[in-house]
mmCIF file of C-alpha atoms in Angstrom:
data_model
loop_
_atom_site.group_PDB
_atom_site.id
_atom_site.type_symbol
_atom_site.label_atom_id
_atom_site.label_comp_id
_atom_site.label_asym_id
_atom_site.label_seq_id
_atom_site.Cartn_x
_atom_site.Cartn_y
_atom_site.Cartn_z
ATOM 1 C CA UNK A 8 135.325 112.716 205.329
ATOM 2 C CA UNK A 9 131.908 112.972 206.647
ATOM 3 C CA UNK A 10 128.566 114.842 205.225
ATOM 4 C CA UNK A 11 125.150 115.551 206.891
ATOM 5 C CA UNK A 12 122.256 113.809 205.756
ATOM 6 C CA UNK A 13 118.808 112.739 206.537
ATOM 7 C CA UNK A 14 117.380 109.758 205.445
ATOM 8 C CA UNK A 15 113.639 109.906 204.713
ATOM 9 C CA UNK A 16 110.914 107.671 203.549
ATOM 10 C CA UNK A 17 108.636 109.124 200.732
ATOM 11 C CA UNK A 18 105.934 106.959 199.746
ATOM 12 C CA UNK A 19 107.323 103.742 198.622
ATOM 13 C CA UNK A 20 110.760 104.973 198.257
ATOM 14 C CA UNK A 21 113.718 105.793 200.414
ATOM 15 C CA UNK A 22 115.670 108.935 199.679
ATOM 16 C CA UNK A 23 118.739 110.549 201.374
ATOM 17 C CA UNK A 24 118.449 114.157 201.584
ATOM 18 C CA UNK A 25 121.540 116.668 201.699
ATOM 19 C CA UNK A 26 121.592 120.408 202.696
ATOM 20 C CA UNK A 27 122.823 122.245 199.632
ATOM 21 C CA UNK A 28 125.423 124.239 202.078
ATOM 22 C CA UNK A 29 127.094 120.634 203.119
ATOM 23 C CA UNK A 30 127.577 119.236 199.486
ATOM 24 C CA UNK A 31 129.538 120.471 196.540
ATOM 25 C CA UNK A 32 127.962 122.734 194.447
ATOM 26 C CA UNK A 33 129.323 121.540 191.252
ATOM 27 C CA UNK A 34 127.444 118.772 189.416
ATOM 28 C CA UNK A 35 130.627 116.742 188.880
ATOM 29 C CA UNK A 36 131.944 116.767 192.148
ATOM 30 C CA UNK A 37 128.637 115.971 193.839
ATOM 31 C CA UNK A 38 128.036 113.090 191.497
ATOM 32 C CA UNK A 39 131.612 111.682 192.746
ATOM 33 C CA UNK A 40 130.560 112.192 196.262
ATOM 34 C CA UNK A 41 127.324 110.357 196.191
ATOM 35 C CA UNK A 42 128.823 107.469 194.026
ATOM 36 C CA UNK A 43 131.262 107.228 196.729
ATOM 37 C CA UNK A 44 128.665 107.337 199.761
ATOM 38 C CA UNK A 45 126.133 105.115 198.163
ATOM 39 C CA UNK A 46 129.049 102.509 197.169
ATOM 40 C CA UNK A 47 127.280 102.921 193.637
ATOM 41 C CA UNK A 48 130.130 100.920 191.801
ATOM 42 C CA UNK A 49 129.016 97.946 193.751
ATOM 43 C CA UNK A 50 125.813 96.214 192.242
ATOM 44 C CA UNK A 51 124.614 95.424 195.889
ATOM 45 C CA UNK A 52 125.906 98.791 197.532
ATOM 46 C CA UNK A 53 127.281 97.130 200.196
ATOM 47 C CA UNK A 54 129.829 99.510 201.135
ATOM 48 C CA UNK A 55 128.014 102.232 201.153
ATOM 49 C CA UNK A 56 124.592 103.793 202.103
ATOM 50 C CA UNK A 57 122.682 103.235 198.780
ATOM 51 C CA UNK A 58 119.729 100.569 198.851
ATOM 52 C CA UNK A 59 120.720 98.884 195.790
ATOM 53 C CA UNK A 60 117.160 99.116 194.376
ATOM 54 C CA UNK A 61 115.916 101.828 192.235
ATOM 55 C CA UNK A 62 113.289 103.002 194.882
ATOM 56 C CA UNK A 63 115.913 103.132 197.433
ATOM 57 C CA UNK A 64 119.060 104.260 195.891
ATOM 58 C CA UNK A 65 117.817 108.049 195.235
ATOM 59 C CA UNK A 66 119.182 111.542 196.937
ATOM 60 C CA UNK A 67 118.084 114.920 196.803
ATOM 61 C CA UNK A 68 120.050 118.062 197.723
ATOM 62 C CA UNK A 69 117.514 120.857 199.406
ATOM 63 C CA UNK A 70 117.869 124.607 199.696
ATOM 64 C CA UNK A 71 116.002 127.390 200.306
ATOM 65 C CA UNK A 72 114.802 128.763 196.961
ATOM 66 C CA UNK A 73 115.611 132.305 195.596
ATOM 67 C CA UNK A 74 112.433 132.564 193.496
ATOM 68 C CA UNK A 75 109.626 134.402 195.692
ATOM 69 C CA UNK A 76 106.790 132.043 195.237
ATOM 70 C CA UNK A 77 108.684 128.997 196.029
ATOM 71 C CA UNK A 78 110.042 127.953 199.322
ATOM 72 C CA UNK A 79 112.436 125.081 198.543
ATOM 73 C CA UNK A 80 114.713 124.051 195.577
ATOM 74 C CA UNK A 81 115.657 120.436 195.443
ATOM 75 C CA UNK A 82 118.020 118.581 192.990
ATOM 76 C CA UNK A 83 117.037 114.914 192.557
ATOM 77 C CA UNK A 84 119.566 112.366 191.821
ATOM 78 C CA UNK A 85 118.965 108.915 190.846
ATOM 79 C CA UNK A 86 122.115 107.087 191.848
ATOM 80 C CA UNK A 87 123.125 104.118 189.445
ATOM 81 C CA UNK A 88 123.457 100.866 191.004
ATOM 82 C CA UNK A 89 126.708 99.109 190.022
ATOM 83 C CA UNK A 90 127.060 101.587 187.319
ATOM 84 C CA UNK A 91 129.082 104.252 188.929
ATOM 85 C CA UNK A 92 127.194 106.891 187.746
ATOM 86 C CA UNK A 93 124.142 109.316 188.665
ATOM 87 C CA UNK A 94 121.075 110.312 186.453
ATOM 88 C CA UNK A 95 120.122 113.705 186.524
ATOM 89 C CA UNK A 96 117.315 113.951 184.054
ATOM 90 C CA UNK A 97 114.259 113.087 185.969
ATOM 91 C CA UNK A 98 112.179 113.949 188.959
ATOM 92 C CA UNK A 99 110.639 111.664 191.799
ATOM 93 C CA UNK A 100 107.416 112.444 193.279
ATOM 94 C CA UNK A 101 107.860 110.513 196.266
ATOM 95 C CA UNK A 102 111.328 111.970 197.179
ATOM 96 C CA UNK A 103 109.502 115.222 196.932
ATOM 97 C CA UNK A 104 107.155 114.208 199.512
ATOM 98 C CA UNK A 105 109.876 113.559 201.769
ATOM 99 C CA UNK A 106 111.577 116.949 200.916
ATOM 100 C CA UNK A 107 108.063 118.486 201.885
ATOM 101 C CA UNK A 108 108.300 116.920 205.396
ATOM 102 C CA UNK A 109 112.167 117.784 205.560
ATOM 103 C CA UNK A 110 111.394 121.114 204.946
ATOM 104 C CA UNK A 111 108.809 121.769 207.521
ATOM 105 C CA UNK A 112 110.869 119.859 210.022
ATOM 106 C CA UNK A 113 114.227 121.331 209.604
ATOM 107 C CA UNK A 114 112.520 124.756 209.674
ATOM 108 C CA UNK A 115 113.119 125.480 206.201
ATOM 109 C CA UNK A 116 109.216 126.487 206.040
ATOM 110 C CA UNK A 117 107.140 127.865 209.152
ATOM 111 C CA UNK A 118 104.626 125.706 210.433
ATOM 112 C CA UNK A 119 100.875 127.366 209.661
ATOM 113 C CA UNK A 120 98.558 125.447 211.774
ATOM 114 C CA UNK A 121 96.887 122.040 211.071
ATOM 115 C CA UNK A 122 98.324 121.878 207.462
ATOM 116 C CA UNK A 123 101.450 123.553 206.447
ATOM 117 C CA UNK A 124 102.089 123.868 202.440
ATOM 118 C CA UNK A 125 105.435 123.723 200.857
ATOM 119 C CA UNK A 126 106.010 125.165 197.230
ATOM 120 C CA UNK A 127 109.026 122.872 195.700
ATOM 121 C CA UNK A 128 110.867 123.651 192.542
ATOM 122 C CA UNK A 129 112.640 120.605 190.981
ATOM 123 C CA UNK A 130 115.723 121.558 189.763
ATOM 124 C CA UNK A 131 116.208 118.823 186.991
ATOM 125 C CA UNK A 132 112.958 119.476 185.215
ATOM 126 C CA UNK A 133 111.891 123.097 186.464
ATOM 127 C CA UNK A 134 108.516 121.411 187.616
ATOM 128 C CA UNK A 135 106.776 123.250 190.803
ATOM 129 C CA UNK A 136 105.014 120.946 193.396
ATOM 130 C CA UNK A 137 103.062 121.651 196.494
ATOM 131 C CA UNK A 138 103.183 119.389 199.567
ATOM 132 C CA UNK A 139 100.538 119.977 202.031
ATOM 133 C CA UNK A 140 102.108 118.333 205.102
ATOM 134 C CA UNK A 141 99.924 117.306 208.117
ATOM 135 C CA UNK A 142 100.990 119.548 211.126
ATOM 136 C CA UNK A 143 97.818 118.915 213.190
ATOM 137 C CA UNK A 144 97.819 121.009 216.345
ATOM 138 C CA UNK A 145 100.326 123.539 214.725
ATOM 139 C CA UNK A 146 103.238 121.260 215.346
ATOM 140 C CA UNK A 147 105.603 118.767 213.500
ATOM 141 C CA UNK A 148 105.120 115.096 213.678
ATOM 142 C CA UNK A 149 107.646 112.623 213.336
ATOM 143 C CA UNK A 150 105.321 109.601 213.327
ATOM 144 C CA UNK A 151 101.611 109.167 211.370
ATOM 145 C CA UNK A 152 98.752 106.718 210.464
ATOM 146 C CA UNK A 153 98.702 107.530 206.610
ATOM 147 C CA UNK A 154 99.587 104.545 204.582
ATOM 148 C CA UNK A 155 100.091 104.097 200.985
ATOM 149 C CA UNK A 156 99.904 100.847 198.741
ATOM 150 C CA UNK A 157 102.886 99.216 199.056
ATOM 151 C CA UNK A 158 103.736 99.439 202.602
ATOM 152 C CA UNK A 159 101.619 98.577 205.681
ATOM 153 C CA UNK A 160 103.676 101.201 207.723
ATOM 154 C CA UNK A 161 102.235 104.665 208.663
ATOM 155 C CA UNK A 162 103.851 108.116 208.189
ATOM 156 C CA UNK A 163 102.971 111.681 208.296
ATOM 157 C CA UNK A 164 100.074 112.591 205.747
ATOM 158 C CA UNK A 165 101.359 114.667 202.692
ATOM 159 C CA UNK A 166 99.277 115.666 199.922
ATOM 160 C CA UNK A 167 101.272 116.094 197.067
ATOM 161 C CA UNK A 168 100.250 118.305 193.998
ATOM 162 C CA UNK A 169 102.029 118.725 190.523
ATOM 163 C CA UNK A 170 101.205 122.186 189.384
ATOM 164 C CA UNK A 171 101.287 122.528 185.347
ATOM 165 C CA UNK A 172 102.611 119.093 184.872
ATOM 166 C CA UNK A 173 102.177 119.137 181.461
ATOM 167 C CA UNK A 174 104.984 119.546 178.788
ATOM 168 C CA UNK A 175 107.967 119.835 181.145
ATOM 169 C CA UNK A 176 111.141 118.451 179.412
ATOM 170 C CA UNK A 177 109.607 118.215 175.914
ATOM 171 C CA UNK A 178 107.524 121.314 175.600
ATOM 172 C CA UNK A 179 104.175 119.822 175.119
ATOM 173 C CA UNK A 180 101.904 117.274 176.714
ATOM 174 C CA UNK A 181 101.881 115.118 173.306
ATOM 175 C CA UNK A 182 105.359 115.606 172.051
ATOM 176 C CA UNK A 183 104.609 113.778 168.670
ATOM 177 C CA UNK A 184 101.207 115.561 168.622
ATOM 178 C CA UNK A 185 99.268 112.294 168.577
ATOM 179 C CA UNK A 186 97.149 111.050 171.398
ATOM 180 C CA UNK A 187 98.192 107.249 170.291
ATOM 181 C CA UNK A 188 100.082 105.885 167.555
ATOM 182 C CA UNK A 189 101.712 102.679 166.394
ATOM 183 C CA UNK A 190 105.370 102.274 167.362
ATOM 184 C CA UNK A 191 107.690 99.447 165.652
ATOM 185 C CA UNK A 192 109.670 97.908 168.091
ATOM 186 C CA UNK A 193 112.726 95.973 166.321
ATOM 187 C CA UNK A 194 111.116 93.451 163.992
ATOM 188 C CA UNK A 195 108.141 92.568 165.941
ATOM 189 C CA UNK A 196 104.624 93.729 164.988
ATOM 190 C CA UNK A 197 103.940 97.518 166.040
ATOM 191 C CA UNK A 198 102.520 98.199 169.328
ATOM 192 C CA UNK A 199 100.060 100.960 170.102
ATOM 193 C CA UNK A 200 101.361 103.446 172.239
ATOM 194 C CA UNK A 201 100.987 107.072 173.943
ATOM 195 C CA UNK A 202 103.897 109.161 174.460
ATOM 196 C CA UNK A 203 103.225 111.878 177.001
ATOM 197 C CA UNK A 204 104.930 114.443 178.810
ATOM 198 C CA UNK A 205 103.468 115.096 182.303
ATOM 199 C CA UNK A 206 105.017 114.757 185.128
ATOM 200 C CA UNK A 207 107.844 113.040 183.260
ATOM 201 C CA UNK A 208 108.156 112.055 179.953
ATOM 202 C CA UNK A 209 106.279 108.578 179.866
ATOM 203 C CA UNK A 210 105.577 106.089 176.869
ATOM 204 C CA UNK A 211 102.493 104.144 177.908
ATOM 205 C CA UNK A 212 102.308 100.620 175.919
ATOM 206 C CA UNK A 213 98.697 99.385 175.252
ATOM 207 C CA UNK A 214 99.253 95.919 177.000
ATOM 208 C CA UNK A 215 96.944 94.070 174.672
ATOM 209 C CA UNK A 216 98.374 95.112 171.481
ATOM 210 C CA UNK A 217 101.835 93.825 172.776
ATOM 211 C CA UNK A 218 100.095 90.413 173.763
ATOM 212 C CA UNK A 219 100.260 91.301 177.299
ATOM 213 C CA UNK A 220 97.566 92.129 180.146
ATOM 214 C CA UNK A 221 99.028 95.124 181.883
ATOM 215 C CA UNK A 222 98.618 93.280 184.984
ATOM 216 C CA UNK A 223 101.807 91.398 184.705
ATOM 217 C CA UNK A 224 103.515 90.169 187.945
ATOM 218 C CA UNK A 225 106.721 91.518 188.830
ATOM 219 C CA UNK A 226 108.576 88.102 187.834
ATOM 220 C CA UNK A 227 107.089 88.834 184.437
ATOM 221 C CA UNK A 228 107.922 92.455 184.295
ATOM 222 C CA UNK A 229 111.516 91.360 184.783
ATOM 223 C CA UNK A 230 111.611 89.163 182.024
ATOM 224 C CA UNK A 231 110.129 91.877 179.786
ATOM 225 C CA UNK A 232 112.729 94.476 180.907
ATOM 226 C CA UNK A 233 115.013 94.094 177.452
ATOM 227 C CA UNK A 234 111.761 94.715 175.407
ATOM 228 C CA UNK A 235 110.656 97.475 177.559
ATOM 229 C CA UNK A 236 114.174 99.375 177.510
ATOM 230 C CA UNK A 237 113.914 98.844 173.458
ATOM 231 C CA UNK A 238 110.352 100.698 173.597
ATOM 232 C CA UNK A 239 112.252 103.160 175.441
ATOM 233 C CA UNK A 240 115.141 103.753 173.378
ATOM 234 C CA UNK A 241 112.882 103.828 170.012
ATOM 235 C CA UNK A 242 110.434 106.438 171.376
ATOM 236 C CA UNK A 243 113.012 108.786 173.017
ATOM 237 C CA UNK A 244 114.128 110.478 169.869
ATOM 238 C CA UNK A 245 110.712 110.724 168.792
ATOM 239 C CA UNK A 246 109.870 112.506 171.832
ATOM 240 C CA UNK A 247 112.898 114.955 171.423
ATOM 241 C CA UNK A 248 114.843 113.431 174.217
ATOM 242 C CA UNK A 249 117.712 112.059 172.250
ATOM 243 C CA UNK A 250 119.843 113.996 169.926
ATOM 244 C CA UNK A 251 122.182 112.249 167.078
ATOM 245 C CA UNK A 252 125.405 111.298 168.750
ATOM 246 C CA UNK A 253 123.864 111.424 172.216
ATOM 247 C CA UNK A 254 123.383 108.242 174.556
ATOM 248 C CA UNK A 255 120.135 107.607 176.303
ATOM 249 C CA UNK A 256 120.285 107.225 179.829
ATOM 250 C CA UNK A 257 117.914 104.912 181.813
ATOM 251 C CA UNK A 258 115.517 107.374 183.839
ATOM 252 C CA UNK A 259 113.535 108.965 180.895
ATOM 253 C CA UNK A 260 111.257 108.396 179.158
ATOM 254 C CA UNK A 261 109.825 106.279 181.484
ATOM 255 C CA UNK A 262 107.935 103.281 180.228
ATOM 256 C CA UNK A 263 105.393 100.776 181.091
ATOM 257 C CA UNK A 264 102.104 98.882 180.163
ATOM 258 C CA UNK A 265 98.522 99.852 180.653
ATOM 259 C CA UNK A 266 95.513 97.576 180.371
ATOM 260 C CA UNK A 267 92.113 96.504 181.112
ATOM 261 C CA UNK A 268 91.346 96.162 184.939
ATOM 262 C CA UNK A 269 91.308 92.566 186.166
ATOM 263 C CA UNK A 270 91.385 90.703 189.559
ATOM 264 C CA UNK A 271 94.718 90.118 191.105
ATOM 265 C CA UNK A 272 96.575 90.213 194.444
ATOM 266 C CA UNK A 273 98.867 92.861 195.343
ATOM 267 C CA UNK A 274 102.690 91.970 196.510
ATOM 268 C CA UNK A 275 101.344 92.221 200.061
ATOM 269 C CA UNK A 276 98.714 89.572 199.124
ATOM 270 C CA UNK A 277 95.811 91.639 199.376
ATOM 271 C CA UNK A 278 92.873 90.736 196.666
ATOM 272 C CA UNK A 279 91.969 93.392 194.148
ATOM 273 C CA UNK A 280 88.784 93.327 192.402
ATOM 274 C CA UNK A 281 88.418 94.326 188.761
ATOM 275 C CA UNK A 282 85.881 96.911 189.693
ATOM 276 C CA UNK A 283 88.151 98.297 192.389
ATOM 277 C CA UNK A 284 90.105 100.295 189.687
ATOM 278 C CA UNK A 285 89.624 101.934 186.231
ATOM 279 C CA UNK A 286 93.176 100.735 184.765
ATOM 280 C CA UNK A 287 96.139 98.364 185.168
ATOM 281 C CA UNK A 288 99.826 99.840 185.082
ATOM 282 C CA UNK A 289 103.163 98.040 185.343
ATOM 283 C CA UNK A 290 105.918 100.837 184.973
ATOM 284 C CA UNK A 291 109.818 100.052 185.000
ATOM 285 C CA UNK A 292 111.989 102.259 187.544
ATOM 286 C CA UNK A 293 115.191 102.456 185.783
ATOM 287 C CA UNK A 294 115.852 98.851 184.571
ATOM 288 C CA UNK A 295 113.700 97.028 187.233
ATOM 289 C CA UNK A 296 110.000 96.654 187.650
ATOM 290 C CA UNK A 297 108.801 99.164 189.907
ATOM 291 C CA UNK A 298 107.180 97.629 193.104
ATOM 292 C CA UNK A 299 104.467 100.414 192.862
ATOM 293 C CA UNK A 300 104.443 103.207 190.692
ATOM 294 C CA UNK A 301 106.312 106.361 190.569
ATOM 295 C CA UNK A 302 104.233 109.588 191.130
ATOM 296 C CA UNK A 303 105.570 111.372 187.980
ATOM 297 C CA UNK A 304 104.416 108.058 186.041
ATOM 298 C CA UNK A 305 101.055 108.348 188.006
ATOM 299 C CA UNK A 306 100.656 111.909 186.842
ATOM 300 C CA UNK A 307 101.397 111.182 183.228
ATOM 301 C CA UNK A 308 98.716 108.100 183.166
ATOM 302 C CA UNK A 309 96.352 110.473 184.696
ATOM 303 C CA UNK A 310 96.979 113.030 181.918
ATOM 304 C CA UNK A 311 96.840 110.689 179.324
ATOM 305 C CA UNK A 312 93.321 109.304 180.864
ATOM 306 C CA UNK A 313 92.005 113.094 179.977
ATOM 307 C CA UNK A 314 92.993 112.737 175.894
ATOM 308 C CA UNK A 315 90.290 111.054 173.468
ATOM 309 C CA UNK A 316 91.756 108.284 171.774
ATOM 310 C CA UNK A 317 95.097 107.668 174.148
ATOM 311 C CA UNK A 318 95.755 104.113 175.079
ATOM 312 C CA UNK A 319 94.508 105.068 178.633
ATOM 313 C CA UNK A 320 90.911 106.657 177.637
ATOM 314 C CA UNK A 321 90.230 103.614 175.496
ATOM 315 C CA UNK A 322 90.588 101.352 178.176
ATOM 316 C CA UNK A 323 88.645 103.375 180.572
ATOM 317 C CA UNK A 324 85.967 103.927 177.716
ATOM 318 C CA UNK A 325 86.645 107.714 177.153
ATOM 319 C CA UNK A 326 88.306 110.635 178.918
ATOM 320 C CA UNK A 327 88.160 110.180 182.800
ATOM 321 C CA UNK A 328 86.816 112.728 184.966
ATOM 322 C CA UNK A 329 88.291 114.077 188.233
ATOM 323 C CA UNK A 330 89.611 110.765 189.689
ATOM 324 C CA UNK A 331 91.307 107.956 188.123
ATOM 325 C CA UNK A 332 92.422 104.609 190.086
ATOM 326 C CA UNK A 333 95.481 102.939 189.122
ATOM 327 C CA UNK A 334 95.878 99.221 189.656
ATOM 328 C CA UNK A 335 99.918 99.083 190.436
ATOM 329 C CA UNK A 336 101.667 95.777 191.964
ATOM 330 C CA UNK A 337 101.033 97.267 195.501
ATOM 331 C CA UNK A 338 97.474 98.202 195.242
ATOM 332 C CA UNK A 339 95.170 100.977 194.081
ATOM 333 C CA UNK A 340 96.840 104.490 193.740
ATOM 334 C CA UNK A 341 94.021 107.054 192.985
ATOM 335 C CA UNK A 342 94.884 110.267 191.369
ATOM 336 C CA UNK A 343 93.024 113.577 191.101
ATOM 337 C CA UNK A 344 93.126 115.808 188.063
ATOM 338 C CA UNK A 345 91.486 119.390 188.885
ATOM 339 C CA UNK A 346 91.605 122.694 187.119
ATOM 340 C CA UNK A 347 91.284 120.957 183.597
ATOM 341 C CA UNK A 348 91.176 123.415 180.841
ATOM 342 C CA UNK A 349 91.084 122.355 177.064
ATOM 343 C CA UNK A 350 92.109 118.674 178.052
ATOM 344 C CA UNK A 351 95.118 119.808 180.256
ATOM 345 C CA UNK A 352 95.207 119.321 183.988
ATOM 346 C CA UNK A 353 96.764 122.367 185.866
ATOM 347 C CA UNK A 354 96.612 120.452 189.071
ATOM 348 C CA UNK A 355 97.271 116.690 189.855
ATOM 349 C CA UNK A 356 97.282 115.237 193.410
ATOM 350 C CA UNK A 357 98.275 112.017 195.192
ATOM 351 C CA UNK A 358 97.640 111.500 198.706
ATOM 352 C CA UNK A 359 100.839 110.145 200.408
ATOM 353 C CA UNK A 360 102.915 109.655 203.438
ATOM 354 C CA UNK A 361 106.334 110.439 204.671
ATOM 355 C CA UNK A 362 108.581 109.671 207.662
ATOM 356 C CA UNK A 363 112.073 111.084 208.615
ATOM 357 C CA UNK A 364 113.936 108.020 209.634
ATOM 358 C CA UNK A 365 117.481 109.142 210.586
ATOM 359 C CA UNK A 366 119.654 112.026 210.896
ATOM 360 C CA UNK A 367 123.312 110.725 210.151
ATOM 361 C CA UNK A 368 127.026 111.663 209.244
ATOM 362 C CA UNK A 369 127.878 109.596 206.096
ATOM 363 C CA UNK A 370 131.531 108.875 206.160
ATOM 364 C CA UNK A 371 132.795 109.179 202.318
ATOM 365 C CA UNK A 372 136.204 107.871 201.258
ATOM 366 C CA UNK A 373 138.139 110.971 199.977
ATOM 367 C CA UNK A 374 139.884 110.748 196.345
ATOM 368 C CA UNK A 375 142.880 108.704 196.297
ATOM 369 C CA UNK A 376 142.169 106.578 199.418
ATOM 370 C CA UNK A 377 142.069 102.718 198.861
ATOM 371 C CA UNK A 378 138.609 102.648 199.404
ATOM 372 C CA UNK A 379 137.845 105.221 196.849
ATOM 373 C CA UNK A 380 140.317 103.199 194.200
#
């Protein structure tokens, strides 16, 4: 069998997008299809269209939304690599950037002048986002010059705004009621963390309390993956994300280190000064170091920066104003919090870029065939 799909780059991720009418509505059948299409039982995803990294093994199913104030719905899928499974519990801002451009390009949302707004609802979490797509001259563009940290390639400019991002899956910005607290991880001394839900549930570890800097290389972060997974598993029940008898997945809570700004060199070889940004951030994506930062994680860091006593505000010297500059392995990502009321940002915006790479037919082994066995 074969299914139509579109490959899109959103920010620093690649994501296959499917129209809902072309794929099964049943979640189990959809998962089996994605696993087969991506070759996701194979750790290198060789016999499939998966990219064999957490940032390139993603999918989203897009449909017109029945909600009157929303243009499109999308169901995000983080396809496991070598696991033969799919994580359905999270959202991806980079893929949402691609969904916005896809919606305009495919006519799901009509062009409205030099900028076209696309309102999107993430089915996994209920989050509502706005993508402002560059349609200069009243036309859809396939190429653009907007760049983002992590790649020198240009794309169509898309401003991505998370609306009312606090709470989400845990019900509040601070699911434990504390801006920061000590977390005992295994037998080691406690580390200082902030557990926040904004964009996604995230555990931010004060790097200094853990004997780290927050500006670790990707190689060092790789060595720290088992420890950071333990942090995730320890924090999850405290955040209400794990009930007795349940098994925790690898998507949420997201976990990473934050630290003081220091000079460093990006993965593209560009020098960054300590004065160029406000806080160092190193995150995991599933069980690998993120080469930049997931946008939902960036939202959480920015929201934590608004909170007195959080591990982020202690680094920045107090609650931040509108802008927070994050030093990531790929470079500096600026996040803007606006419409802040009682410490809660009601709009969080990141400037991104997207490009449609291909329209394709993916050939998928059917159940019972030798390839599917």
